[in-house]
JSON list of C-alpha atoms and ligand atoms in Angstrom, two decimals:
[
{"chain": "G", "resi": 1, "resn": "MET", "atom": "CA", "xyz": [7.20, 10.27, -23.72]},
{"chain": "G", "resi": 2, "resn": "ALA", "atom": "CA", "xyz": [5.11, 9.50, -20.72]},
{"chain": "G", "resi": 3, "resn": "LYS", "atom": "CA", "xyz": [2.76, 6.55, -21.11]},
{"chain": "G", "resi": 4, "resn": "THR", "atom": "CA", "xyz": [-0.14, 6.30, -18.75]},
{"chain": "G", "resi": 5, "resn": "ASP", "atom": "CA", "xyz": [-2.95, 3.89, -18.07]},
{"chain": "G", "resi": 6, "resn": "SER", "atom": "CA", "xyz": [-6.52, 5.07, -18.26]},
{"chain": "G", "resi": 7, "resn": "THR", "atom": "CA", "xyz": [-6.58, 6.33, -14.69]},
{"chain": "G", "resi": 8, "resn": "SER", "atom": "CA", "xyz": [-3.35, 8.28, -14.85]},
{"chain": "G", "resi": 9, "resn": "ARG", "atom": "CA", "xyz": [-4.68, 11.58, -16.07]},
{"chain": "G", "resi": 10, "resn": "ALA", "atom": "CA", "xyz": [-6.79, 12.17, -13.00]},
{"chain": "G", "resi": 11, "resn": "LYS", "atom": "CA", "xyz": [-6.50, 15.83, -12.12]},
{"chain": "G", "resi": 12, "resn": "PRO", "atom": "CA", "xyz": [-6.14, 17.00, -8.53]},
{"chain": "G", "resi": 13, "resn": "GLU", "atom": "CA", "xyz": [-9.56, 17.09, -6.92]},
{"chain": "G", "resi": 14, "resn": "LYS", "atom": "CA", "xyz": [-11.07, 20.59, -6.64]},
{"chain": "G", "resi": 15, "resn": "ARG", "atom": "CA", "xyz": [-12.39, 21.03, -3.13]},
{"chain": "G", "resi": 16, "resn": "THR", "atom": "CA", "xyz": [-15.16, 23.44, -3.94]},
{"chain": "G", "resi": 17, "resn": "ALA", "atom": "CA", "xyz": [-18.07, 21.99, -1.98]},
{"chain": "G", "resi": 18, "resn": "GLY", "atom": "CA", "xyz": [-18.96, 24.40, 0.82]},
{"chain": "G", "resi": 19, "resn": "PRO", "atom": "CA", "xyz": [-22.10, 25.59, 2.56]},
{"chain": "G", "resi": 20, "resn": "ALA", "atom": "CA", "xyz": [-23.31, 27.30, -0.62]},
{"chain": "G", "resi": 21, "resn": "ALA", "atom": "CA", "xyz": [-22.59, 24.31, -2.89]},
{"chain": "G", "resi": 22, "resn": "LYS", "atom": "CA", "xyz": [-25.63, 22.77, -4.59]},
{"chain": "G", "resi": 23, "resn": "PRO", "atom": "CA", "xyz": [-26.38, 19.04, -3.91]},
{"chain": "G", "resi": 24, "resn": "ALA", "atom": "CA", "xyz": [-25.61, 18.06, -7.55]},
{"chain": "G", "resi": 25, "resn": "ALA", "atom": "CA", "xyz": [-22.23, 19.76, -7.39]},
{"chain": "G", "resi": 26, "resn": "LYS", "atom": "CA", "xyz": [-21.57, 18.03, -4.07]},
{"chain": "G", "resi": 27, "resn": "SER", "atom": "CA", "xyz": [-22.38, 14.59, -5.49]},
{"chain": "G", "resi": 28, "resn": "ARG", "atom": "CA", "xyz": [-20.18, 15.23, -8.55]},
{"chain": "G", "resi": 29, "resn": "ALA", "atom": "CA", "xyz": [-17.31, 16.13, -6.23]},
{"chain": "G", "resi": 30, "resn": "GLY", "atom": "CA", "xyz": [-18.03, 12.98, -4.22]},
{"chain": "G", "resi": 31, "resn": "ALA", "atom": "CA", "xyz": [-17.96, 10.74, -7.31]},
{"chain": "G", "resi": 32, "resn": "LYS", "atom": "CA", "xyz": [-14.70, 12.30, -8.45]},
{"chain": "G", "resi": 33, "resn": "ALA", "atom": "CA", "xyz": [-13.15, 11.81, -5.03]},
{"chain": "G", "resi": 34, "resn": "ALA", "atom": "CA", "xyz": [-14.29, 8.15, -5.05]},
{"chain": "G", "resi": 35, "resn": "GLN", "atom": "CA", "xyz": [-12.36, 7.53, -8.26]},
{"chain": "G", "resi": 36, "resn": "ALA", "atom": "CA", "xyz": [-9.27, 9.54, -7.37]},
{"chain": "G", "resi": 37, "resn": "PRO", "atom": "CA", "xyz": [-6.18, 7.33, -7.26]},
{"chain": "G", "resi": 38, "resn": "VAL", "atom": "CA", "xyz": [-4.88, 6.47, -3.83]},
{"chain": "G", "resi": 39, "resn": "VAL", "atom": "CA", "xyz": [-1.83, 4.59, -5.16]},
{"chain": "G", "resi": 40, "resn": "GLY", "atom": "CA", "xyz": [0.61, 5.80, -7.79]},
{"chain": "G", "resi": 41, "resn": "VAL", "atom": "CA", "xyz": [2.47, 3.17, -9.81]},
{"chain": "G", "resi": 42, "resn": "ILE", "atom": "CA", "xyz": [5.43, 4.79, -11.52]},
{"chain": "G", "resi": 43, "resn": "MET", "atom": "CA", "xyz": [8.27, 3.35, -13.55]},
{"chain": "G", "resi": 44, "resn": "GLY", "atom": "CA", "xyz": [11.38, 4.51, -15.33]},
{"chain": "G", "resi": 45, "resn": "SER", "atom": "CA", "xyz": [10.40, 3.35, -18.82]},
{"chain": "G", "resi": 46, "resn": "SER", "atom": "CA", "xyz": [7.60, 1.77, -20.79]},
{"chain": "G", "resi": 47, "resn": "SER", "atom": "CA", "xyz": [9.95, -1.23, -21.00]},
{"chain": "G", "resi": 48, "resn": "ASP", "atom": "CA", "xyz": [9.28, -1.72, -17.26]},
{"chain": "G", "resi": 49, "resn": "TRP", "atom": "CA", "xyz": [5.54, -2.19, -17.84]},
{"chain": "G", "resi": 50, "resn": "GLU", "atom": "CA", "xyz": [5.72, -5.96, -18.39]},
{"chain": "G", "resi": 51, "resn": "VAL", "atom": "CA", "xyz": [6.87, -6.25, -14.78]},
{"chain": "G", "resi": 52, "resn": "MET", "atom": "CA", "xyz": [4.99, -3.32, -13.26]},
{"chain": "G", "resi": 53, "resn": "GLN", "atom": "CA", "xyz": [1.62, -4.27, -14.71]},
{"chain": "G", "resi": 54, "resn": "ASN", "atom": "CA", "xyz": [1.57, -6.99, -12.07]},
{"chain": "G", "resi": 55, "resn": "ALA", "atom": "CA", "xyz": [1.28, -4.30, -9.39]},
{"chain": "G", "resi": 56, "resn": "VAL", "atom": "CA", "xyz": [-1.54, -2.54, -11.23]},
{"chain": "G", "resi": 57, "resn": "ALA", "atom": "CA", "xyz": [-3.38, -5.83, -11.83]},
{"chain": "G", "resi": 58, "resn": "MET", "atom": "CA", "xyz": [-3.23, -6.67, -8.12]},
{"chain": "G", "resi": 59, "resn": "LEU", "atom": "CA", "xyz": [-4.47, -3.24, -7.05]},
{"chain": "G", "resi": 60, "resn": "ARG", "atom": "CA", "xyz": [-7.34, -3.50, -9.54]},
{"chain": "G", "resi": 61, "resn": "GLU", "atom": "CA", "xyz": [-8.21, -6.99, -8.29]},
{"chain": "G", "resi": 62, "resn": "PHE", "atom": "CA", "xyz": [-8.70, -5.48, -4.84]},
{"chain": "G", "resi": 63, "resn": "GLY", "atom": "CA", "xyz": [-10.54, -2.44, -6.18]},
{"chain": "G", "resi": 64, "resn": "VAL", "atom": "CA", "xyz": [-7.89, 0.02, -5.04]},
{"chain": "G", "resi": 65, "resn": "PRO", "atom": "CA", "xyz": [-7.95, 3.12, -7.30]},
{"chain": "G", "resi": 66, "resn": "CYS", "atom": "CA", "xyz": [-4.56, 3.63, -8.86]},
{"chain": "G", "resi": 67, "resn": "GLU", "atom": "CA", "xyz": [-2.77, 5.46, -11.63]},
{"chain": "G", "resi": 68, "resn": "ALA", "atom": "CA", "xyz": [0.19, 4.24, -13.72]},
{"chain": "G", "resi": 69, "resn": "LYS", "atom": "CA", "xyz": [2.76, 6.49, -15.33]},
{"chain": "G", "resi": 70, "resn": "VAL", "atom": "CA", "xyz": [6.26, 6.56, -16.79]},
{"chain": "G", "resi": 71, "resn": "ILE", "atom": "CA", "xyz": [8.53, 8.92, -14.90]},
{"chain": "G", "resi": 72, "resn": "SER", "atom": "CA", "xyz": [12.17, 8.54, -15.82]},
{"chain": "G", "resi": 73, "resn": "ALA", "atom": "CA", "xyz": [14.46, 9.83, -13.07]},
{"chain": "G", "resi": 74, "resn": "HIS", "atom": "CA", "xyz": [17.32, 10.68, -15.40]},
{"chain": "G", "resi": 75, "resn": "ARG", "atom": "CA", "xyz": [15.26, 11.77, -18.41]},
{"chain": "G", "resi": 76, "resn": "MET", "atom": "CA", "xyz": [12.37, 13.53, -16.65]},
{"chain": "G", "resi": 77, "resn": "PRO", "atom": "CA", "xyz": [13.84, 14.93, -13.42]},
{"chain": "G", "resi": 78, "resn": "GLN", "atom": "CA", "xyz": [11.46, 17.89, -13.26]},
{"chain": "G", "resi": 79, "resn": "ASP", "atom": "CA", "xyz": [8.41, 15.66, -13.81]},
{"chain": "G", "resi": 80, "resn": "MET", "atom": "CA", "xyz": [9.70, 13.45, -11.01]},
{"chain": "G", "resi": 81, "resn": "ALA", "atom": "CA", "xyz": [10.01, 16.43, -8.66]},
{"chain": "G", "resi": 82, "resn": "ASP", "atom": "CA", "xyz": [6.52, 17.65, -9.59]},
{"chain": "G", "resi": 83, "resn": "TYR", "atom": "CA", "xyz": [5.01, 14.20, -9.02]},
{"chain": "G", "resi": 84, "resn": "GLY", "atom": "CA", "xyz": [6.54, 13.98, -5.57]},
{"chain": "G", "resi": 85, "resn": "ALA", "atom": "CA", "xyz": [5.52, 17.51, -4.63]},
{"chain": "G", "resi": 86, "resn": "THR", "atom": "CA", "xyz": [1.87, 17.01, -5.62]},
{"chain": "G", "resi": 87, "resn": "ALA", "atom": "CA", "xyz": [1.43, 13.41, -4.40]},
{"chain": "G", "resi": 88, "resn": "PRO", "atom": "CA", "xyz": [0.14, 14.16, -0.87]},
{"chain": "G", "resi": 89, "resn": "GLY", "atom": "CA", "xyz": [-2.26, 16.88, -2.05]},
{"chain": "G", "resi": 90, "resn": "ARG", "atom": "CA", "xyz": [-3.68, 14.56, -4.69]},
{"chain": "G", "resi": 91, "resn": "GLY", "atom": "CA", "xyz": [-4.50, 12.02, -2.01]},
{"chain": "G", "resi": 92, "resn": "LEU", "atom": "CA", "xyz": [-1.88, 9.39, -2.85]},
{"chain": "G", "resi": 93, "resn": "ARG", "atom": "CA", "xyz": [-1.26, 7.17, 0.16]},
{"chain": "G", "resi": 94, "resn": "ALA", "atom": "CA", "xyz": [1.44, 5.00, -1.40]},
{"chain": "G", "resi": 95, "resn": "ILE", "atom": "CA", "xyz": [3.74, 5.07, -4.41]},
{"chain": "G", "resi": 96, "resn": "ILE", "atom": "CA", "xyz": [5.02, 1.89, -6.02]},
{"chain": "G", "resi": 97, "resn": "ALA", "atom": "CA", "xyz": [8.12, 2.77, -8.02]},
{"chain": "G", "resi": 98, "resn": "GLY", "atom": "CA", "xyz": [9.85, 0.37, -10.40]},
{"chain": "G", "resi": 99, "resn": "ALA", "atom": "CA", "xyz": [13.13, 0.92, -12.19]},
{"chain": "G", "resi": 100, "resn": "GLY", "atom": "CA", "xyz": [16.03, -0.98, -13.68]},
{"chain": "G", "resi": 101, "resn": "GLY", "atom": "CA", "xyz": [19.78, -0.53, -13.78]},
{"chain": "G", "resi": 102, "resn": "ALA", "atom": "CA", "xyz": [21.00, 2.38, -11.67]},
{"chain": "G", "resi": 103, "resn": "ALA", "atom": "CA", "xyz": [17.34, 2.63, -10.59]},
{"chain": "G", "resi": 104, "resn": "HIS", "atom": "CA", "xyz": [17.28, 6.07, -9.03]},
{"chain": "G", "resi": 105, "resn": "LEU", "atom": "CA", "xyz": [13.52, 6.59, -9.25]},
{"chain": "G", "resi": 106, "resn": "PRO", "atom": "CA", "xyz": [12.33, 4.91, -6.02]},
{"chain": "G", "resi": 107, "resn": "GLY", "atom": "CA", "xyz": [14.94, 6.56, -3.79]},
{"chain": "G", "resi": 108, "resn": "MET", "atom": "CA", "xyz": [14.55, 9.98, -5.37]},
{"chain": "G", "resi": 109, "resn": "MET", "atom": "CA", "xyz": [10.76, 9.78, -5.15]},
{"chain": "G", "resi": 110, "resn": "ALA", "atom": "CA", "xyz": [11.07, 8.85, -1.48]},
{"chain": "G", "resi": 111, "resn": "ALA", "atom": "CA", "xyz": [13.23, 11.94, -0.99]},
{"chain": "G", "resi": 112, "resn": "LEU", "atom": "CA", "xyz": [10.67, 14.13, -2.75]},
{"chain": "G", "resi": 113, "resn": "THR", "atom": "CA", "xyz": [7.57, 13.17, -0.78]},
{"chain": "G", "resi": 114, "resn": "GLU", "atom": "CA", "xyz": [6.54, 11.86, 2.62]},
{"chain": "G", "resi": 115, "resn": "VAL", "atom": "CA", "xyz": [4.14, 9.42, 0.91]},
{"chain": "G", "resi": 116, "resn": "PRO", "atom": "CA", "xyz": [5.62, 5.94, 1.52]},
{"chain": "G", "resi": 117, "resn": "VAL", "atom": "CA", "xyz": [7.50, 4.48, -1.45]},
{"chain": "G", "resi": 118, "resn": "PHE", "atom": "CA", "xyz": [7.58, 0.77, -2.30]},
{"chain": "G", "resi": 119, "resn": "GLY", "atom": "CA", "xyz": [10.45, -0.06, -4.66]},
{"chain": "G", "resi": 120, "resn": "VAL", "atom": "CA", "xyz": [10.43, -2.76, -7.32]},
{"chain": "G", "resi": 121, "resn": "PRO", "atom": "CA", "xyz": [13.74, -3.76, -8.94]},
{"chain": "G", "resi": 122, "resn": "VAL", "atom": "CA", "xyz": [13.14, -4.36, -12.64]},
{"chain": "G", "resi": 123, "resn": "PRO", "atom": "CA", "xyz": [15.37, -6.97, -14.34]},
{"chain": "G", "resi": 124, "resn": "SER", "atom": "CA", "xyz": [18.14, -5.29, -16.31]},
{"chain": "G", "resi": 125, "resn": "LYS", "atom": "CA", "xyz": [19.73, -6.43, -19.54]},
{"chain": "G", "resi": 126, "resn": "TYR", "atom": "CA", "xyz": [23.26, -7.14, -18.32]},
{"chain": "G", "resi": 127, "resn": "LEU", "atom": "CA", "xyz": [23.00, -7.75, -14.56]},
{"chain": "G", "resi": 128, "resn": "ARG", "atom": "CA", "xyz": [19.52, -9.38, -14.44]},
{"chain": "G", "resi": 129, "resn": "GLY", "atom": "CA", "xyz": [18.24, -6.79, -12.00]},
{"chain": "G", "resi": 130, "resn": "GLU", "atom": "CA", "xyz": [20.84, -7.36, -9.29]},
{"chain": "G", "resi": 131, "resn": "ASP", "atom": "CA", "xyz": [22.02, -3.79, -9.97]},
{"chain": "G", "resi": 132, "resn": "SER", "atom": "CA", "xyz": [18.41, -2.54, -9.67]},
{"chain": "G", "resi": 133, "resn": "LEU", "atom": "CA", "xyz": [17.93, -4.43, -6.39]},
{"chain": "G", "resi": 134, "resn": "LEU", "atom": "CA", "xyz": [21.10, -3.15, -4.74]},
{"chain": "G", "resi": 135, "resn": "SER", "atom": "CA", "xyz": [20.48, 0.39, -5.92]},
{"chain": "G", "resi": 136, "resn": "ILE", "atom": "CA", "xyz": [16.94, 0.48, -4.51]},
{"chain": "G", "resi": 137, "resn": "VAL", "atom": "CA", "xyz": [17.52, -1.43, -1.28]},
{"chain": "G", "resi": 138, "resn": "GLN", "atom": "CA", "xyz": [20.72, 0.32, -0.18]},
{"chain": "G", "resi": 139, "resn": "MET", "atom": "CA", "xyz": [19.13, 3.66, 0.77]},
{"chain": "G", "resi": 140, "resn": "PRO", "atom": "CA", "xyz": [21.14, 5.68, 3.27]},
{"chain": "G", "resi": 141, "resn": "LYS", "atom": "CA", "xyz": [19.61, 6.21, 6.72]},
{"chain": "G", "resi": 142, "resn": "GLY", "atom": "CA", "xyz": [16.78, 8.74, 6.84]},
{"chain": "G", "resi": 143, "resn": "ILE", "atom": "CA", "xyz": [14.92, 8.12, 3.58]},
{"chain": "G", "resi": 144, "resn": "PRO", "atom": "CA", "xyz": [13.52, 4.58, 3.44]},
{"chain": "G", "resi": 145, "resn": "VAL", "atom": "CA", "xyz": [12.31, 2.67, 0.41]},
{"chain": "G", "resi": 146, "resn": "ALA", "atom": "CA", "xyz": [10.52, -0.62, 1.18]},
{"chain": "G", "resi": 147, "resn": "THR", "atom": "CA", "xyz": [12.19, -2.90, -1.37]},
{"chain": "G", "resi": 148, "resn": "PHE", "atom": "CA", "xyz": [10.73, -6.01, -2.94]},
{"chain": "G", "resi": 149, "resn": "ALA", "atom": "CA", "xyz": [11.95, -8.95, -5.02]},
{"chain": "G", "resi": 150, "resn": "ILE", "atom": "CA", "xyz": [13.28, -8.49, -8.54]},
{"chain": "G", "resi": 151, "resn": "GLY", "atom": "CA", "xyz": [10.59, -8.76, -11.20]},
{"chain": "G", "resi": 152, "resn": "GLU", "atom": "CA", "xyz": [6.94, -9.80, -11.34]},
{"chain": "G", "resi": 153, "resn": "ALA", "atom": "CA", "xyz": [6.77, -11.24, -7.82]},
{"chain": "G", "resi": 154, "resn": "GLY", "atom": "CA", "xyz": [8.18, -8.00, -6.43]},
{"chain": "G", "resi": 155, "resn": "ALA", "atom": "CA", "xyz": [5.64, -5.92, -8.30]},
{"chain": "G", "resi": 156, "resn": "ALA", "atom": "CA", "xyz": [2.71, -8.03, -7.15]},
{"chain": "G", "resi": 157, "resn": "ASN", "atom": "CA", "xyz": [4.01, -8.16, -3.58]},
{"chain": "G", "resi": 158, "resn": "ALA", "atom": "CA", "xyz": [4.54, -4.40, -3.48]},
{"chain": "G", "resi": 159, "resn": "ALA", "atom": "CA", "xyz": [0.87, -4.01, -4.31]},
{"chain": "G", "resi": 160, "resn": "LEU", "atom": "CA", "xyz": [-0.12, -6.61, -1.70]},
{"chain": "G", "resi": 161, "resn": "HIS", "atom": "CA", "xyz": [1.95, -4.79, 0.91]},
{"chain": "G", "resi": 162, "resn": "VAL", "atom": "CA", "xyz": [0.30, -1.48, 0.03]},
{"chain": "G", "resi": 163, "resn": "ILE", "atom": "CA", "xyz": [-3.08, -3.23, 0.27]},
{"chain": "G", "resi": 164, "resn": "ALA", "atom": "CA", "xyz": [-2.17, -4.67, 3.68]},
{"chain": "G", "resi": 165, "resn": "ASN", "atom": "CA", "xyz": [-1.24, -1.20, 4.90]},
{"chain": "G", "resi": 166, "resn": "LEU", "atom": "CA", "xyz": [-4.45, 0.36, 3.59]},
{"chain": "G", "resi": 167, "resn": "ALA", "atom": "CA", "xyz": [-6.40, -2.55, 5.10]},
{"chain": "G", "resi": 168, "resn": "THR", "atom": "CA", "xyz": [-5.34, -1.57, 8.61]},
{"chain": "G", "resi": 169, "resn": "THR", "atom": "CA", "xyz": [-7.89, 1.26, 8.39]},
{"chain": "G", "resi": 170, "resn": "ASP", "atom": "CA", "xyz": [-10.33, -0.30, 5.87]},
{"chain": "G", "resi": 171, "resn": "GLU", "atom": "CA", "xyz": [-12.31, -3.29, 7.13]},
{"chain": "G", "resi": 172, "resn": "ALA", "atom": "CA", "xyz": [-13.76, -4.23, 3.73]},
{"chain": "G", "resi": 173, "resn": "LEU", "atom": "CA", "xyz": [-10.29, -4.28, 2.20]},
{"chain": "G", "resi": 174, "resn": "ARG", "atom": "CA", "xyz": [-8.97, -6.33, 5.13]},
{"chain": "G", "resi": 175, "resn": "ARG", "atom": "CA", "xyz": [-11.66, -8.95, 4.51]},
{"chain": "G", "resi": 176, "resn": "LYS", "atom": "CA", "xyz": [-10.70, -9.12, 0.81]},
{"chain": "G", "resi": 177, "resn": "LEU", "atom": "CA", "xyz": [-7.06, -9.63, 1.76]},
{"chain": "G", "resi": 178, "resn": "VAL", "atom": "CA", "xyz": [-7.91, -12.42, 4.22]},
{"chain": "G", "resi": 179, "resn": "ALA", "atom": "CA", "xyz": [-10.06, -14.12, 1.54]},
{"chain": "G", "resi": 180, "resn": "PHE", "atom": "CA", "xyz": [-7.26, -13.77, -1.04]},
{"chain": "G", "resi": 181, "resn": "ARG", "atom": "CA", "xyz": [-4.81, -15.44, 1.30]},
{"chain": "G", "resi": 182, "resn": "ALA", "atom": "CA", "xyz": [-7.28, -18.20, 2.17]},
{"chain": "G", "resi": 183, "resn": "ARG", "atom": "CA", "xyz": [-7.69, -18.96, -1.55]},
{"chain": "G", "resi": 184, "resn": "GLN", "atom": "CA", "xyz": [-3.91, -19.22, -1.93]},
{"chain": "G", "resi": 185, "resn": "THR", "atom": "CA", "xyz": [-3.76, -21.59, 1.04]},
{"chain": "G", "resi": 186, "resn": "GLU", "atom": "CA", "xyz": [-6.45, -23.81, -0.46]},
{"chain": "G", "resi": 187, "resn": "ALA", "atom": "CA", "xyz": [-4.69, -23.80, -3.84]},
{"chain": "G", "resi": 188, "resn": "ALA", "atom": "CA", "xyz": [-1.43, -24.91, -2.20]},
{"chain": "G", "resi": 189, "resn": "ARG", "atom": "CA", "xyz": [-3.21, -27.63, -0.19]},
{"chain": "G", "resi": 190, "resn": "ALA", "atom": "CA", "xyz": [-4.77, -28.94, -3.39]},
{"chain": "G", "resi": 191, "resn": "MET", "atom": "CA", "xyz": [-1.38, -29.27, -5.14]},
{"chain": "G", "resi": 192, "resn": "LYS", "atom": "CA", "xyz": [-0.57, -32.81, -6.32]},
{"chain": "G", "resi": 193, "resn": "LEU", "atom": "CA", "xyz": [2.85, -34.19, -7.07]},
{"chain": "G", "resi": 194, "resn": "PRO", "atom": "CA", "xyz": [3.21, -36.42, -10.12]},
{"chain": "G", "resi": 195, "resn": "GLY", "atom": "CA", "xyz": [4.01, -39.97, -9.12]},
{"chain": "G", "resi": 196, "resn": "ALA", "atom": "CA", "xyz": [4.07, -39.27, -5.37]},
{"chain": "K", "resi": 201, "resn": "RP5", "atom": "C1", "xyz": [15.65, 2.58, -16.45]},
{"chain": "K", "resi": 201, "resn": "RP5", "atom": "O1", "xyz": [16.41, 2.06, -17.48]},
{"chain": "K", "resi": 201, "resn": "RP5", "atom": "C2", "xyz": [14.27, 2.04, -16.63]},
{"chain": "K", "resi": 201, "resn": "RP5", "atom": "O2", "xyz": [13.64, 1.87, -15.38]},
{"chain": "K", "resi": 201, "resn": "RP5", "atom": "C3", "xyz": [14.45, 0.75, -17.38]},
{"chain": "K", "resi": 201, "resn": "RP5", "atom": "O3", "xyz": [14.37, -0.36, -16.50]},
{"chain": "K", "resi": 201, "resn": "RP5", "atom": "C4", "xyz": [15.85, 0.86, -17.93]},
{"chain": "K", "resi": 201, "resn": "RP5", "atom": "C5", "xyz": [15.88, 0.81, -19.45]},
{"chain": "K", "resi": 201, "resn": "RP5", "atom": "O4", "xyz": [15.08, 1.85, -19.96]},
{"chain": "K", "resi": 201, "resn": "RP5", "atom": "P1", "xyz": [14.78, 1.93, -21.52]},
{"chain": "K", "resi": 201, "resn": "RP5", "atom": "O5", "xyz": [16.11, 2.10, -22.19]},
{"chain": "K", "resi": 201, "resn": "RP5", "atom": "O6", "xyz": [14.10, 0.64, -21.90]},
{"chain": "K", "resi": 201, "resn": "RP5", "atom": "O7", "xyz": [13.85, 3.12, -21.70]},
{"chain": "K", "resi": 201, "resn": "RP5", "atom": "O8", "xyz": [15.64, 3.95, -16.48]}
]
């Protein structure tokens, strides 16, 4: 069954505010739009969450509204098609898709929507995620999936890359990203080596 985080049940925004709309109705619509997810984080199984939660945590740290949801390519193909078909209309500007093994979800989602897809290879039981990586990265020409490292680093970096893309048109977000990177730099400079 699909598992979602608290933001994942956001319904498509109803664009009802027009010339006749009352101010209260307008402000309600505005508040709803402000909370609407702009990034979808999807994964093939709840067993992927340990890795994929790193993407959600990073998006939340930057205040980027997101939703998280299980969509299994091979067990929920119709749900996958519906998600892709409705993504642009719901205002999603990026989809981070994680999967393990044959890992069809990122590539299929990229085929189903023009919203850019960022793929995260989830470690698999027998091939440690090398199967996931090759499956996601080796997309044939025409339908790209931006592919990240296997595991937690890949999930966090997929979110950071989405944030960097959004930041090209969002000055406040760009400043947060610059500050985040400056903190990392300072942390690295402060590193001490035992006995050195
Ligand atoms: C893939 O198969 C999922 O993305 C997951 O990484 C893997 C195992 O799924 P479960 O058997 O844990 O549901 O579809």
